[in-house]
Amino acid sequence: FHHGVADLKAKVLRMIGDPVTRYQEDPVRMLRAVRLSAKLGLKIDAKTEAPIQKMADLLQDVPPSRLFDEMLKLFLSGHAVESINALRAQHLHHGLLPLLDVVLEQPLGEKFVMLALKNTDERILNGKSSNPSFLFATLLWHEVLASWQVHQKQGHYAIPALHMAMNTVIDIQAEKMAIHNRFTATMKEIWAMQPRLEQRSGKRPYAVLAHPRYRAAYDFLLLRC
């Protein structure tokens, strides 16, 4: 009745019903269309795709917690690279991860983010687990760095400045997409361990080996390199 079999054969993703009405009913459907097209290698039907950019602002009315859950599905689909490219093509990434908008416009920041997403995809496709905290820590790292420098220039010592930067970045992000507290706590631990891992003298480098987040923090350091 809805020509689903024909669409599957043609690798086309088509909205059932009027796309404008469907997006008004639930703006998250725009994200789902992008996620499914990226994951399954489908082309979004022209009528389904046409209203997306014009109606993207409706996503601002979606509760931050629900938006986070949807973005988590997108980034942990095993096709995060394709998904972020599709989001950008539809101009849907603006506002979802506010600080990511800036990062993706900087060559070094974009390279780091895409490498993190690629590594996440490879882990998932190989049947390995992927920690959302690690992923979001990578997505927001360059903004933490920028904020860290600002706080140090204001006269704060390095470590206190880093913790201030972490809180600043998380607070700004929370205005649009509520990252769960259990994830932000781990993100902060990963970030906080970076300067400790860079120390190569004395006994301090060995002290971090007993930290429960050591492996994640070390993998994060390798990604930065």
Short mmCIF file of C-alpha atoms in Angstrom, two decimals:
data_model
loop_
_atom_site.label_atom_id
_atom_site.label_comp_id
_atom_site.label_asym_id
_atom_site.label_seq_id
_atom_site.Cartn_x
_atom_site.Cartn_y
_atom_site.Cartn_z
CA PHE A 1 0.00 0.00 0.00
CA HIS A 2 2.82 2.42 0.83
CA HIS A 3 5.19 0.95 -1.82
CA GLY A 4 7.62 -0.09 0.93
CA VAL A 5 9.06 -3.04 -0.99
CA ALA A 6 9.72 -0.90 -4.06
CA ASP A 7 11.38 1.77 -1.91
CA LEU A 8 13.62 -0.81 -0.25
CA LYS A 9 14.72 -2.14 -3.62
CA ALA A 10 15.42 1.41 -4.79
CA LYS A 11 17.12 2.22 -1.44
CA VAL A 12 14.80 5.15 -0.81
CA LEU A 13 13.62 6.37 2.61
CA ARG A 14 10.12 7.83 2.35
CA MET A 15 7.96 9.33 5.09
CA ILE A 16 4.49 7.78 5.43
CA GLY A 17 2.00 10.63 5.29
CA ASP A 18 2.68 14.32 4.79
CA PRO A 19 6.29 15.05 5.87
CA VAL A 20 5.51 18.58 7.10
CA THR A 21 2.70 17.30 9.31
CA ARG A 22 4.81 14.42 10.59
CA TYR A 23 7.71 16.73 11.51
CA GLN A 24 5.34 19.14 13.24
CA GLU A 25 3.92 16.25 15.27
CA ASP A 26 7.40 15.12 16.30
CA PRO A 27 10.51 17.06 15.16
CA VAL A 28 12.73 14.15 16.25
CA ARG A 29 11.54 12.35 13.11
CA MET A 30 13.93 14.56 11.16
CA LEU A 31 16.86 13.14 13.13
CA ARG A 32 15.57 9.61 12.71
CA ALA A 33 15.31 10.06 8.96
CA VAL A 34 18.94 11.17 8.83
CA ARG A 35 20.10 8.36 11.16
CA LEU A 36 18.31 5.61 9.24
CA SER A 37 19.46 6.90 5.86
CA ALA A 38 23.07 6.96 7.06
CA LYS A 39 22.89 3.57 8.78
CA LEU A 40 21.11 1.72 5.97
CA GLY A 41 22.63 3.56 3.03
CA LEU A 42 19.29 4.95 1.87
CA LYS A 43 18.55 8.11 -0.07
CA ILE A 44 15.93 10.32 1.56
CA ASP A 45 12.96 10.87 -0.73
CA ALA A 46 12.79 14.43 -2.12
CA LYS A 47 9.42 15.21 -0.50
CA THR A 48 10.63 13.78 2.80
CA GLU A 49 13.88 15.76 2.64
CA ALA A 50 12.60 19.11 1.34
CA PRO A 51 11.05 20.46 4.58
CA ILE A 52 13.89 19.40 6.89
CA GLN A 53 16.12 22.47 6.65
CA LYS A 54 13.15 24.85 6.92
CA MET A 55 11.75 23.02 9.95
CA ALA A 56 15.03 22.36 11.76
CA ASP A 57 14.24 25.07 14.33
CA LEU A 58 11.47 22.85 15.71
CA LEU A 59 14.18 20.75 17.34
CA GLN A 60 14.69 23.59 19.81
CA ASP A 61 11.36 22.63 21.39
CA VAL A 62 12.42 19.03 22.01
CA PRO A 63 13.27 18.33 25.69
CA PRO A 64 17.09 18.23 26.14
CA SER A 65 16.97 14.75 27.70
CA ARG A 66 15.07 13.30 24.73
CA LEU A 67 17.39 15.02 22.29
CA PHE A 68 20.37 13.46 24.06
CA ASP A 69 18.87 9.97 23.81
CA GLU A 70 18.29 10.43 20.09
CA MET A 71 21.79 11.73 19.47
CA LEU A 72 23.20 8.81 21.44
CA LYS A 73 21.44 6.40 19.08
CA LEU A 74 22.86 8.32 16.15
CA PHE A 75 26.46 8.36 17.37
CA LEU A 76 26.40 4.72 18.53
CA SER A 77 24.77 3.33 15.39
CA GLY A 78 28.06 2.12 13.95
CA HIS A 79 27.70 4.76 11.25
CA ALA A 80 28.50 7.92 13.19
CA VAL A 81 30.75 9.38 10.47
CA GLU A 82 28.02 9.02 7.85
CA SER A 83 25.48 10.35 10.34
CA ILE A 84 27.39 13.52 11.21
CA ASN A 85 28.01 14.17 7.51
CA ALA A 86 24.29 13.70 6.86
CA LEU A 87 23.42 16.03 9.76
CA ARG A 88 25.70 18.68 8.33
CA ALA A 89 24.24 18.23 4.84
CA GLN A 90 20.78 18.90 6.27
CA HIS A 91 22.08 21.70 8.54
CA LEU A 92 20.73 19.80 11.54
CA HIS A 93 23.94 19.77 13.57
CA HIS A 94 23.58 23.45 14.46
CA GLY A 95 22.28 23.76 17.99
CA LEU A 96 22.31 20.04 18.82
CA LEU A 97 25.88 20.14 20.04
CA PRO A 98 26.32 23.91 20.20
CA LEU A 99 30.05 23.78 20.82
CA LEU A 100 30.49 21.18 18.09
CA ASP A 101 29.36 23.78 15.55
CA VAL A 102 32.56 25.71 16.22
CA VAL A 103 34.81 22.64 16.30
CA LEU A 104 33.67 21.40 12.90
CA GLU A 105 34.69 24.71 11.36
CA GLN A 106 38.27 24.34 12.58
CA PRO A 107 40.52 21.95 10.59
CA LEU A 108 42.29 20.49 13.64
CA GLY A 109 39.08 20.20 15.63
CA GLU A 110 37.21 18.55 12.78
CA LYS A 111 40.03 16.06 12.20
CA PHE A 112 40.01 15.06 15.87
CA VAL A 113 36.22 14.68 16.00
CA MET A 114 36.05 12.63 12.81
CA LEU A 115 38.86 10.36 14.01
CA ALA A 116 36.96 9.78 17.26
CA LEU A 117 33.76 8.97 15.38
CA LYS A 118 35.62 6.63 13.03
CA ASN A 119 37.16 4.77 15.97
CA THR A 120 33.72 4.48 17.58
CA ASP A 121 32.24 3.07 14.38
CA GLU A 122 35.02 0.50 14.07
CA ARG A 123 34.56 -0.68 17.66
CA ILE A 124 30.81 -1.10 17.25
CA LEU A 125 31.08 -2.86 13.88
CA ASN A 126 33.64 -5.23 15.42
CA GLY A 127 31.23 -6.12 18.20
CA LYS A 128 33.05 -4.14 20.90
CA SER A 129 31.42 -1.83 23.42
CA SER A 130 31.72 1.92 23.14
CA ASN A 131 31.56 4.29 26.11
CA PRO A 132 29.31 7.32 25.45
CA SER A 133 31.34 9.30 28.00
CA PHE A 134 34.51 8.78 25.96
CA LEU A 135 32.77 9.80 22.75
CA PHE A 136 31.29 13.02 24.14
CA ALA A 137 34.60 13.80 25.84
CA THR A 138 36.25 13.77 22.41
CA LEU A 139 33.48 15.79 20.78
CA LEU A 140 33.84 18.62 23.28
CA TRP A 141 37.58 18.46 24.02
CA HIS A 142 38.66 21.35 21.81
CA GLU A 143 36.12 23.62 23.47
CA VAL A 144 37.48 22.57 26.86
CA LEU A 145 40.96 23.50 25.62
CA ALA A 146 39.78 26.91 24.43
CA SER A 147 37.97 27.63 27.71
CA TRP A 148 40.98 26.37 29.68
CA GLN A 149 43.23 28.91 27.98
CA VAL A 150 40.76 31.70 28.74
CA HIS A 151 40.64 30.87 32.45
CA GLN A 152 44.44 30.67 32.64
CA LYS A 153 44.77 34.07 30.97
CA GLN A 154 42.45 35.39 33.66
CA GLY A 155 45.08 34.43 36.22
CA HIS A 156 43.88 31.03 37.42
CA TYR A 157 46.35 28.21 37.99
CA ALA A 158 46.39 25.44 35.37
CA ILE A 159 44.50 22.68 37.19
CA PRO A 160 41.78 24.88 38.76
CA ALA A 161 41.43 26.55 35.36
CA LEU A 162 40.92 23.15 33.71
CA HIS A 163 38.13 22.26 36.14
CA MET A 164 36.50 25.64 35.56
CA ALA A 165 36.71 25.05 31.81
CA MET A 166 35.11 21.62 32.12
CA ASN A 167 32.17 23.05 34.04
CA THR A 168 31.79 25.92 31.58
CA VAL A 169 31.62 23.61 28.57
CA ILE A 170 29.20 21.17 30.22
CA ASP A 171 26.91 24.00 31.38
CA ILE A 172 26.72 25.54 27.91
CA GLN A 173 26.03 22.17 26.34
CA ALA A 174 23.29 21.38 28.87
CA GLU A 175 21.22 24.31 27.63
CA LYS A 176 20.45 22.41 24.42
CA MET A 177 21.12 18.74 25.11
CA ALA A 178 21.17 17.25 28.59
CA ILE A 179 24.08 14.82 28.79
CA HIS A 180 23.33 12.45 31.67
CA ASN A 181 25.23 13.12 34.90
CA ARG A 182 26.75 9.65 34.92
CA PHE A 183 28.37 10.47 31.58
CA THR A 184 29.53 13.99 32.42
CA ALA A 185 31.23 12.72 35.58
CA THR A 186 33.32 10.28 33.54
CA MET A 187 33.99 12.90 30.87
CA LYS A 188 35.43 15.21 33.51
CA GLU A 189 37.63 12.43 34.87
CA ILE A 190 39.01 11.72 31.40
CA TRP A 191 39.72 15.41 30.81
CA ALA A 192 41.22 15.95 34.26
CA MET A 193 43.69 13.10 33.77
CA GLN A 194 45.18 14.51 30.56
CA PRO A 195 47.75 16.84 32.21
CA ARG A 196 48.61 14.08 34.69
CA LEU A 197 49.31 11.63 31.86
CA GLU A 198 51.56 14.18 30.19
CA GLN A 199 53.85 14.29 33.25
CA ARG A 200 56.83 12.00 32.72
CA SER A 201 58.97 12.61 35.79
CA GLY A 202 58.72 11.52 39.42
CA LYS A 203 56.21 9.06 40.82
CA ARG A 204 53.06 10.83 39.66
CA PRO A 205 52.86 9.06 36.28
CA TYR A 206 52.69 5.71 38.10
CA ALA A 207 50.01 6.90 40.51
CA VAL A 208 47.45 7.28 37.73
CA LEU A 209 47.72 3.58 36.84
CA ALA A 210 45.41 2.73 39.74
CA HIS A 211 42.74 5.21 38.64
CA PRO A 212 39.54 3.47 37.45
CA ARG A 213 39.42 5.74 34.37
CA TYR A 214 43.08 5.26 33.49
CA ARG A 215 42.43 3.11 30.40
CA ALA A 216 39.86 5.50 28.99
CA ALA A 217 42.05 8.52 29.73
CA TYR A 218 45.08 6.84 28.16
CA ASP A 219 43.12 5.92 25.01
CA PHE A 220 41.98 9.54 24.89
CA LEU A 221 45.61 10.68 25.07
CA LEU A 222 46.52 8.34 22.20
CA LEU A 223 43.69 9.80 20.14
CA ARG A 224 45.00 13.30 20.80
CA CYS A 225 48.42 12.27 19.52
#
